[in-house]
PDB file of C-alpha atoms in Angstrom:
ATOM      1  CA  MET M   1    -136.725-117.787 -20.081  1.00  0.00           C
ATOM      2  CA  ASN M   2    -138.139-114.259 -20.571  1.00  0.00           C
ATOM      3  CA  GLY M   3    -134.947-112.588 -21.871  1.00  0.00           C
ATOM      4  CA  LYS M   4    -134.731-110.328 -18.813  1.00  0.00           C
ATOM      5  CA  ALA M   5    -131.755-109.900 -16.513  1.00  0.00           C
ATOM      6  CA  GLY M   6    -131.947-107.502 -13.598  1.00  0.00           C
ATOM      7  CA  GLY M   7    -134.809-105.593 -15.223  1.00  0.00           C
ATOM      8  CA  TYR M   8    -133.065-105.174 -18.575  1.00  0.00           C
ATOM      9  CA  THR M   9    -134.017-106.920 -21.801  1.00  0.00           C
ATOM     10  CA  ILE M  10    -132.348-107.517 -25.137  1.00  0.00           C
ATOM     11  CA  GLU M  11    -134.384-104.602 -26.494  1.00  0.00           C
ATOM     12  CA  ASN M  12    -133.379-102.444 -23.500  1.00  0.00           C
ATOM     13  CA  PRO M  13    -129.811-103.413 -22.637  1.00  0.00           C
ATOM     14  CA  ILE M  14    -127.841-102.305 -19.608  1.00  0.00           C
ATOM     15  CA  PRO M  15    -127.138 -98.601 -20.157  1.00  0.00           C
ATOM     16  CA  ILE M  16    -123.631 -97.280 -20.641  1.00  0.00           C
ATOM     17  CA  PRO M  17    -122.586 -94.386 -18.396  1.00  0.00           C
ATOM     18  CA  ASP M  18    -122.403 -91.002 -20.114  1.00  0.00           C
ATOM     19  CA  GLY M  19    -119.012 -90.251 -21.614  1.00  0.00           C
ATOM     20  CA  GLN M  20    -117.965 -93.896 -21.902  1.00  0.00           C
ATOM     21  CA  VAL M  21    -117.428 -95.569 -25.257  1.00  0.00           C
ATOM     22  CA  VAL M  22    -117.853 -99.286 -25.828  1.00  0.00           C
ATOM     23  CA  ARG M  23    -114.638-100.310 -27.566  1.00  0.00           C
ATOM     24  CA  LYS M  24    -114.464-103.075 -30.159  1.00  0.00           C
ATOM     25  CA  LYS M  25    -111.260-105.038 -30.581  1.00  0.00           C
ATOM     26  CA  LEU M  26    -109.486-105.100 -33.920  1.00  0.00           C
ATOM     27  CA  HIS M  27    -107.062-108.033 -33.956  1.00  0.00           C
ATOM     28  CA  PHE M  28    -103.953-107.367 -36.069  1.00  0.00           C
ATOM     29  CA  PHE M  29    -101.496-110.107 -37.069  1.00  0.00           C
ATOM     30  CA  TRP M  30     -98.036-109.698 -38.618  1.00  0.00           C
ATOM     31  CA  LEU M  31     -96.590-112.778 -40.382  1.00  0.00           C
ATOM     32  CA  ALA M  32     -92.888-112.086 -40.962  1.00  0.00           C
ATOM     33  CA  ASP M  33     -90.410-114.198 -42.934  1.00  0.00           C
ATOM     34  CA  CYS M  34     -87.071-114.454 -41.118  1.00  0.00           C
ATOM     35  CA  SER M  35     -85.497-117.208 -43.237  1.00  0.00           C
ATOM     36  CA  GLU M  36     -81.813-117.118 -44.187  1.00  0.00           C
ATOM     37  CA  SER M  37     -82.588-115.479 -47.548  1.00  0.00           C
ATOM     38  CA  MET M  38     -83.836-112.417 -45.635  1.00  0.00           C
ATOM     39  CA  ARG M  39     -80.367-111.760 -44.212  1.00  0.00           C
ATOM     40  CA  GLY M  40     -78.912-108.253 -44.450  1.00  0.00           C
ATOM     41  CA  LYS M  41     -80.782-105.399 -46.096  1.00  0.00           C
ATOM     42  CA  LYS M  42     -84.122-107.233 -46.286  1.00  0.00           C
ATOM     43  CA  ILE M  43     -84.517-108.088 -42.603  1.00  0.00           C
ATOM     44  CA  ALA M  44     -83.127-104.707 -41.534  1.00  0.00           C
ATOM     45  CA  SER M  45     -85.680-102.942 -43.732  1.00  0.00           C
ATOM     46  CA  LEU M  46     -88.505-105.153 -42.458  1.00  0.00           C
ATOM     47  CA  ASN M  47     -87.618-104.446 -38.826  1.00  0.00           C
ATOM     48  CA  GLN M  48     -87.438-100.715 -39.525  1.00  0.00           C
ATOM     49  CA  ALA M  49     -90.688-100.697 -41.500  1.00  0.00           C
ATOM     50  CA  ILE M  50     -92.767-102.375 -38.807  1.00  0.00           C
ATOM     51  CA  ARG M  51     -91.305-100.181 -36.075  1.00  0.00           C
ATOM     52  CA  GLU M  52     -92.255 -97.102 -38.104  1.00  0.00           C
ATOM     53  CA  ALA M  53     -95.674 -98.481 -39.053  1.00  0.00           C
ATOM     54  CA  VAL M  54     -96.956 -99.231 -35.541  1.00  0.00           C
ATOM     55  CA  PRO M  55     -97.158 -95.592 -34.336  1.00  0.00           C
ATOM     56  CA  GLU M  56     -98.654 -94.623 -37.711  1.00  0.00           C
ATOM     57  CA  VAL M  57    -101.428 -97.193 -37.179  1.00  0.00           C
ATOM     58  CA  GLN M  58    -102.014 -95.907 -33.659  1.00  0.00           C
ATOM     59  CA  LYS M  59    -102.221 -92.310 -34.903  1.00  0.00           C
ATOM     60  CA  ALA M  60    -104.548 -93.131 -37.803  1.00  0.00           C
ATOM     61  CA  VAL M  61    -107.015 -95.111 -35.704  1.00  0.00           C
ATOM     62  CA  ALA M  62    -107.137 -92.440 -32.982  1.00  0.00           C
ATOM     63  CA  ALA M  63    -110.003 -90.954 -34.998  1.00  0.00           C
ATOM     64  CA  TYR M  64    -112.039 -94.049 -34.060  1.00  0.00           C
ATOM     65  CA  PRO M  65    -112.223 -94.040 -30.242  1.00  0.00           C
ATOM     66  CA  GLN M  66    -114.577 -97.018 -30.318  1.00  0.00           C
ATOM     67  CA  VAL M  67    -111.770 -99.212 -31.725  1.00  0.00           C
ATOM     68  CA  GLU M  68    -109.041-100.915 -29.709  1.00  0.00           C
ATOM     69  CA  ILE M  69    -106.258-102.405 -31.844  1.00  0.00           C
ATOM     70  CA  VAL M  70    -104.411-105.377 -30.392  1.00  0.00           C
ATOM     71  CA  MET M  71    -101.391-106.823 -32.209  1.00  0.00           C
ATOM     72  CA  ARG M  72     -99.544-110.115 -32.446  1.00  0.00           C
ATOM     73  CA  ALA M  73     -96.695-111.315 -34.648  1.00  0.00           C
ATOM     74  CA  ILE M  74     -95.748-114.699 -36.093  1.00  0.00           C
ATOM     75  CA  LYS M  75     -92.211-115.272 -37.356  1.00  0.00           C
ATOM     76  CA  PHE M  76     -91.358-118.122 -39.676  1.00  0.00           C
ATOM     77  CA  SER M  77     -88.196-119.766 -40.953  1.00  0.00           C
ATOM     78  CA  THR M  78     -87.713-123.546 -40.667  1.00  0.00           C
ATOM     79  CA  THR M  79     -90.757-123.502 -38.402  1.00  0.00           C
ATOM     80  CA  ALA M  80     -93.327-120.911 -37.320  1.00  0.00           C
ATOM     81  CA  GLU M  81     -93.674-119.491 -33.832  1.00  0.00           C
ATOM     82  CA  TRP M  82     -94.829-116.435 -31.960  1.00  0.00           C
ATOM     83  CA  HIS M  83     -92.568-113.415 -32.170  1.00  0.00           C
ATOM     84  CA  ILE M  84     -95.080-111.500 -30.053  1.00  0.00           C
ATOM     85  CA  GLY M  85     -97.931-113.555 -28.638  1.00  0.00           C
ATOM     86  CA  PRO M  86     -99.977-115.650 -28.378  1.00  0.00           C
ATOM     87  CA  ASP M  87    -101.654-113.087 -26.121  1.00  0.00           C
ATOM     88  CA  PRO M  88    -102.583-109.911 -28.031  1.00  0.00           C
ATOM     89  CA  VAL M  89    -100.849-106.668 -27.066  1.00  0.00           C
ATOM     90  CA  PRO M  90    -102.578-103.254 -27.209  1.00  0.00           C
ATOM     91  CA  VAL M  91    -101.022-101.190 -29.981  1.00  0.00           C
ATOM     92  CA  GLU M  92    -100.012 -98.536 -27.436  1.00  0.00           C
ATOM     93  CA  GLN M  93     -97.793-101.119 -25.713  1.00  0.00           C
ATOM     94  CA  PHE M  94     -96.592-102.969 -28.823  1.00  0.00           C
ATOM     95  CA  VAL M  95     -92.795-103.021 -29.205  1.00  0.00           C
ATOM     96  CA  TRP M  96     -91.152-104.810 -32.144  1.00  0.00           C
ATOM     97  CA  PRO M  97     -88.138-106.951 -31.118  1.00  0.00           C
ATOM     98  CA  GLU M  98     -85.359-107.349 -33.685  1.00  0.00           C
ATOM     99  CA  LEU M  99     -85.889-110.302 -36.018  1.00  0.00           C
ATOM    100  CA  GLU M 100     -82.843-112.443 -36.826  1.00  0.00           C
ATOM    101  CA  THR M 101     -82.514-114.694 -39.856  1.00  0.00           C
ATOM    102  CA  THR M 102     -82.062-118.450 -40.008  1.00  0.00           C
ATOM    103  CA  GLY M 103     -83.320-121.543 -41.791  1.00  0.00           C
ATOM    104  CA  LEU M 104     -85.916-122.160 -44.474  1.00  0.00           C
ATOM    105  CA  THR M 105     -89.294-120.588 -45.360  1.00  0.00           C
ATOM    106  CA  SER M 106     -92.179-122.392 -43.646  1.00  0.00           C
ATOM    107  CA  THR M 107     -94.967-120.137 -44.881  1.00  0.00           C
ATOM    108  CA  ALA M 108     -97.536-122.928 -44.561  1.00  0.00           C
ATOM    109  CA  LYS M 109     -96.786-123.400 -40.868  1.00  0.00           C
ATOM    110  CA  ALA M 110     -97.196-119.657 -40.281  1.00  0.00           C
ATOM    111  CA  ILE M 111    -100.565-119.605 -42.038  1.00  0.00           C
ATOM    112  CA  ARG M 112    -101.721-122.650 -40.078  1.00  0.00           C
ATOM    113  CA  LEU M 113    -100.739-120.964 -36.806  1.00  0.00           C
ATOM    114  CA  LEU M 114    -102.716-117.890 -37.879  1.00  0.00           C
ATOM    115  CA  ALA M 115    -105.738-119.998 -38.842  1.00  0.00           C
ATOM    116  CA  GLY M 116    -105.759-121.533 -35.381  1.00  0.00           C
ATOM    117  CA  GLU M 117    -105.932-118.083 -33.794  1.00  0.00           C
ATOM    118  CA  LEU M 118    -108.808-117.041 -36.072  1.00  0.00           C
ATOM    119  CA  SER M 119    -110.955-119.962 -34.950  1.00  0.00           C
ATOM    120  CA  MET M 120    -114.264-119.538 -33.113  1.00  0.00           C
ATOM    121  CA  GLU M 121    -112.636-120.804 -29.927  1.00  0.00           C
ATOM    122  CA  ARG M 122    -109.849-118.218 -29.939  1.00  0.00           C
ATOM    123  CA  MET M 123    -111.586-115.093 -31.237  1.00  0.00           C
ATOM    124  CA  PRO M 124    -114.596-113.189 -29.875  1.00  0.00           C
ATOM    125  CA  ARG M 125    -117.890-113.986 -31.554  1.00  0.00           C
ATOM    126  CA  ARG M 126    -118.450-110.361 -32.512  1.00  0.00           C
ATOM    127  CA  ALA M 127    -115.575-108.118 -33.524  1.00  0.00           C
ATOM    128  CA  LEU M 128    -114.188-105.951 -36.283  1.00  0.00           C
ATOM    129  CA  PRO M 129    -112.586-107.728 -39.259  1.00  0.00           C
ATOM    130  CA  PRO M 130    -109.036-108.792 -38.304  1.00  0.00           C
ATOM    131  CA  VAL M 131    -106.025-107.503 -40.237  1.00  0.00           C
ATOM    132  CA  CYS M 132    -103.391-110.028 -41.377  1.00  0.00           C
ATOM    133  CA  ILE M 133    -100.232-108.955 -43.231  1.00  0.00           C
ATOM    134  CA  LEU M 134     -97.819-111.552 -44.636  1.00  0.00           C
ATOM    135  CA  ILE M 135     -94.285-110.441 -45.591  1.00  0.00           C
ATOM    136  CA  SER M 136     -91.911-112.809 -47.408  1.00  0.00           C
ATOM    137  CA  ASP M 137     -89.103-112.932 -49.966  1.00  0.00           C
ATOM    138  CA  GLY M 138     -89.106-116.569 -51.011  1.00  0.00           C
ATOM    139  CA  PHE M 139     -90.796-119.772 -52.069  1.00  0.00           C
ATOM    140  CA  CYS M 140     -92.532-121.740 -49.333  1.00  0.00           C
ATOM    141  CA  THR M 141     -90.261-124.672 -48.436  1.00  0.00           C
ATOM    142  CA  ASP M 142     -93.076-126.699 -46.868  1.00  0.00           C
ATOM    143  CA  PRO M 143     -94.576-129.409 -49.107  1.00  0.00           C
ATOM    144  CA  ARG M 144     -97.104-128.065 -51.617  1.00  0.00           C
ATOM    145  CA  GLU M 145     -99.847-130.161 -50.019  1.00  0.00           C
ATOM    146  CA  GLU M 146     -99.135-128.564 -46.640  1.00  0.00           C
ATOM    147  CA  TYR M 147     -99.417-125.073 -48.097  1.00  0.00           C
ATOM    148  CA  GLU M 148    -102.683-125.891 -49.851  1.00  0.00           C
ATOM    149  CA  SER M 149    -104.054-127.406 -46.652  1.00  0.00           C
ATOM    150  CA  ALA M 150    -103.087-124.328 -44.605  1.00  0.00           C
ATOM    151  CA  ILE M 151    -104.761-121.958 -47.086  1.00  0.00           C
ATOM    152  CA  THR M 152    -107.869-124.161 -47.080  1.00  0.00           C
ATOM    153  CA  ASP M 153    -107.996-124.167 -43.279  1.00  0.00           C
ATOM    154  CA  LEU M 154    -107.650-120.372 -43.235  1.00  0.00           C
ATOM    155  CA  GLY M 155    -110.547-120.078 -45.670  1.00  0.00           C
ATOM    156  CA  LYS M 156    -112.722-122.313 -43.500  1.00  0.00           C
ATOM    157  CA  THR M 157    -112.431-120.149 -40.394  1.00  0.00           C
ATOM    158  CA  PRO M 158    -115.138-117.462 -40.176  1.00  0.00           C
ATOM    159  CA  TRP M 159    -112.635-114.791 -39.221  1.00  0.00           C
ATOM    160  CA  GLY M 160    -110.182-115.999 -41.849  1.00  0.00           C
ATOM    161  CA  VAL M 161    -112.823-115.219 -44.459  1.00  0.00           C
ATOM    162  CA  LYS M 162    -113.773-111.836 -42.999  1.00  0.00           C
ATOM    163  CA  ALA M 163    -110.190-110.693 -42.294  1.00  0.00           C
ATOM    164  CA  VAL M 164    -108.335-108.136 -44.389  1.00  0.00           C
ATOM    165  CA  ARG M 165    -105.471-110.301 -45.709  1.00  0.00           C
ATOM    166  CA  LEU M 166    -102.580-108.636 -47.548  1.00  0.00           C
ATOM    167  CA  ALA M 167     -99.140-109.838 -48.638  1.00  0.00           C
ATOM    168  CA  VAL M 168     -95.900-107.989 -49.358  1.00  0.00           C
ATOM    169  CA  ALA M 169     -93.299-109.742 -51.533  1.00  0.00           C
ATOM    170  CA  ILE M 170     -89.668-108.689 -51.172  1.00  0.00           C
ATOM    171  CA  GLY M 171     -87.080-108.642 -53.956  1.00  0.00           C
ATOM    172  CA  ASP M 172     -87.012-109.818 -57.553  1.00  0.00           C
ATOM    173  CA  GLU M 173     -90.091-111.641 -58.889  1.00  0.00           C
ATOM    174  CA  SER M 174     -87.957-114.662 -59.782  1.00  0.00           C
ATOM    175  CA  GLU M 175     -87.155-115.236 -56.105  1.00  0.00           C
ATOM    176  CA  TYR M 176     -90.708-115.867 -54.864  1.00  0.00           C
ATOM    177  CA  ASN M 177     -93.900-117.590 -56.017  1.00  0.00           C
ATOM    178  CA  GLU M 178     -96.400-114.846 -56.827  1.00  0.00           C
ATOM    179  CA  THR M 179     -99.291-117.272 -57.307  1.00  0.00           C
ATOM    180  CA  GLU M 180     -98.570-118.861 -53.947  1.00  0.00           C
ATOM    181  CA  LEU M 181     -98.533-115.542 -52.074  1.00  0.00           C
ATOM    182  CA  LEU M 182    -101.676-114.362 -53.854  1.00  0.00           C
ATOM    183  CA  ARG M 183    -103.532-117.348 -52.389  1.00  0.00           C
ATOM    184  CA  PHE M 184    -103.188-115.641 -49.009  1.00  0.00           C
ATOM    185  CA  VAL M 185    -104.560-112.296 -50.239  1.00  0.00           C
ATOM    186  CA  ASN M 186    -108.328-111.690 -50.238  1.00  0.00           C
ATOM    187  CA  GLN M 187    -108.273-108.128 -51.565  1.00  0.00           C
ATOM    188  CA  ASP M 188    -108.386-108.781 -55.310  1.00  0.00           C
ATOM    189  CA  GLN M 189    -108.258-105.097 -56.233  1.00  0.00           C
ATOM    190  CA  ILE M 190    -104.939-104.772 -54.367  1.00  0.00           C
ATOM    191  CA  GLY M 191    -103.206-107.992 -55.396  1.00  0.00           C
ATOM    192  CA  LEU M 192     -99.639-108.671 -54.293  1.00  0.00           C
ATOM    193  CA  LEU M 193     -97.590-105.702 -53.059  1.00  0.00           C
ATOM    194  CA  LYS M 194     -94.125-106.033 -54.645  1.00  0.00           C
ATOM    195  CA  ALA M 195     -91.259-104.314 -52.850  1.00  0.00           C
ATOM    196  CA  HIS M 196     -88.103-104.165 -54.970  1.00  0.00           C
ATOM    197  CA  SER M 197     -86.193-101.852 -52.642  1.00  0.00           C
ATOM    198  CA  PRO M 198     -85.967-100.901 -48.951  1.00  0.00           C
ATOM    199  CA  GLU M 199     -87.872 -97.700 -49.707  1.00  0.00           C
ATOM    200  CA  GLU M 200     -90.742 -99.604 -51.314  1.00  0.00           C
ATOM    201  CA  LEU M 201     -90.849-102.130 -48.469  1.00  0.00           C
ATOM    202  CA  VAL M 202     -91.184 -99.411 -45.826  1.00  0.00           C
ATOM    203  CA  THR M 203     -93.836 -97.602 -47.885  1.00  0.00           C
ATOM    204  CA  TYR M 204     -95.900-100.728 -48.566  1.00  0.00           C
ATOM    205  CA  ILE M 205     -95.795-101.978 -44.972  1.00  0.00           C
ATOM    206  CA  LYS M 206     -96.883 -98.581 -43.677  1.00  0.00           C
ATOM    207  CA  TRP M 207     -99.606 -98.257 -46.302  1.00  0.00           C
ATOM    208  CA  ALA M 208    -100.933-101.799 -45.806  1.00  0.00           C
ATOM    209  CA  SER M 209    -101.021-101.641 -42.023  1.00  0.00           C
ATOM    210  CA  VAL M 210    -102.568 -98.164 -41.797  1.00  0.00           C
ATOM    211  CA  SER M 211    -105.052 -98.570 -44.671  1.00  0.00           C
ATOM    212  CA  ALA M 212    -106.266-101.980 -43.523  1.00  0.00           C
ATOM    213  CA  SER M 213    -106.631-100.845 -39.907  1.00  0.00           C
ATOM    214  CA  VAL M 214    -108.581 -97.712 -40.830  1.00  0.00           C
ATOM    215  CA  ALA M 215    -110.806 -99.602 -43.282  1.00  0.00           C
ATOM    216  CA  SER M 216    -111.568-102.273 -40.693  1.00  0.00           C
ATOM    217  CA  SER M 217    -112.267 -99.597 -38.069  1.00  0.00           C
ATOM    218  CA  ARG M 218    -114.834 -98.037 -40.385  1.00  0.00           C
ATOM    219  CA  GLY M 219    -116.531-101.372 -40.978  1.00  0.00           C
ATOM    220  CA  ARG M 220    -119.360-102.560 -38.796  1.00  0.00           C
ATOM    221  CA  SER M 221    -118.858-105.180 -36.116  1.00  0.00           C
ATOM    222  CA  ARG M 222    -119.282-108.657 -37.561  1.00  0.00           C
ATOM    223  CA  ASP M 223    -120.752-111.869 -36.193  1.00  0.00           C
ATOM    224  CA  ALA M 224    -118.448-114.822 -36.793  1.00  0.00           C
ATOM    225  CA  ARG M 225    -121.440-117.150 -37.083  1.00  0.00           C
ATOM    226  CA  SER M 226    -122.648-115.416 -40.255  1.00  0.00           C
ATOM    227  CA  MET M 227    -120.751-117.820 -42.445  1.00  0.00           C
ATOM    228  CA  GLY M 228    -122.332-116.605 -45.664  1.00  0.00           C
ATOM    229  CA  GLU M 229    -120.928-113.108 -45.225  1.00  0.00           C
ATOM    230  CA  VAL M 230    -117.522-111.982 -46.350  1.00  0.00           C
ATOM    231  CA  SER M 231    -115.510-108.988 -45.250  1.00  0.00           C
ATOM    232  CA  ASN M 232    -117.219-105.653 -45.790  1.00  0.00           C
ATOM    233  CA  VAL M 233    -113.809-103.988 -45.947  1.00  0.00           C
ATOM    234  CA  SER M 234    -112.633-102.373 -49.171  1.00  0.00           C
ATOM    235  CA  LEU M 235    -109.259-100.685 -49.642  1.00  0.00           C
ATOM    236  CA  GLU M 236    -108.187 -97.971 -52.034  1.00  0.00           C
ATOM    237  CA  SER M 237    -105.276 -98.574 -54.399  1.00  0.00           C
ATOM    238  CA  PRO M 238    -101.749 -98.443 -52.940  1.00  0.00           C
ATOM    239  CA  PRO M 239     -99.478 -95.499 -53.766  1.00  0.00           C
ATOM    240  CA  PRO M 240     -97.467 -95.612 -57.027  1.00  0.00           C
ATOM    241  CA  MET M 241     -93.796 -96.467 -56.634  1.00  0.00           C
ATOM    242  CA  ILE M 242     -90.780 -94.799 -58.244  1.00  0.00           C
ATOM    243  CA  THR M 243     -87.568 -96.460 -57.121  1.00  0.00           C
ATOM    244  CA  SER M 244     -83.948 -95.738 -57.942  1.00  0.00           C
ATOM    245  CA  ASN M 245     -82.358 -98.681 -59.770  1.00  0.00           C
ATOM    246  CA  THR M 246     -79.272 -98.271 -57.596  1.00  0.00           C
ATOM    247  CA  ASP M 247     -80.999 -99.307 -54.368  1.00  0.00           C
ATOM    248  CA  LEU M 248     -82.645-102.652 -55.054  1.00  0.00           C
ATOM    249  CA  PHE M 249     -82.695-105.750 -52.872  1.00  0.00           C
TER     250      PHE M 249
END
């Protein structure tokens, strides 16, 4: 085989018409806790925060016309399932349906569902680093072994390694397992984003979604087969928080 197709070669690919931009997909995943402990102010703030964040992401990435953001959302309580998906939705068409609370906190099942979508079979071979944001207020109620297995599976997927993975913890530190949530995060300089109030939750969700999307958009397209490479995405520090003690979760 001579590497030619219709007169074009790998060195001289099919030309792109003037004025057209080849767009690269940036896959964005929300993982949202909707367990019973999220009832009331927490789930209301989460719903509001994501609704406000989506147009901010769209606006911020408009400076990168070569990037097309497509979003999906996983919700988890006693089990994990698609809130929006499994087919990705262009950010311009993404609408956040109200989350309702029920059941336990199956974080492991949510991470396993995500890992399946980041597999070579489900993702394009070349793309921008995906963005994955986990939001939870509690301890994972799945068996410890199941959580460890899900994190391991995520780390074995090429796109799981290259993704920008952030986590937002809601409420008092005694109500969630910080070490457990940090296992999901792969941005060591950021760590776990701790939201003690509705105001902080909205701010962190907006910051995480916009900053990660812009940083990924600036990064070069990656090849999922380059297993030795990790994400080339680096984020700046999140904004400092000053919260009134009268408005805590």
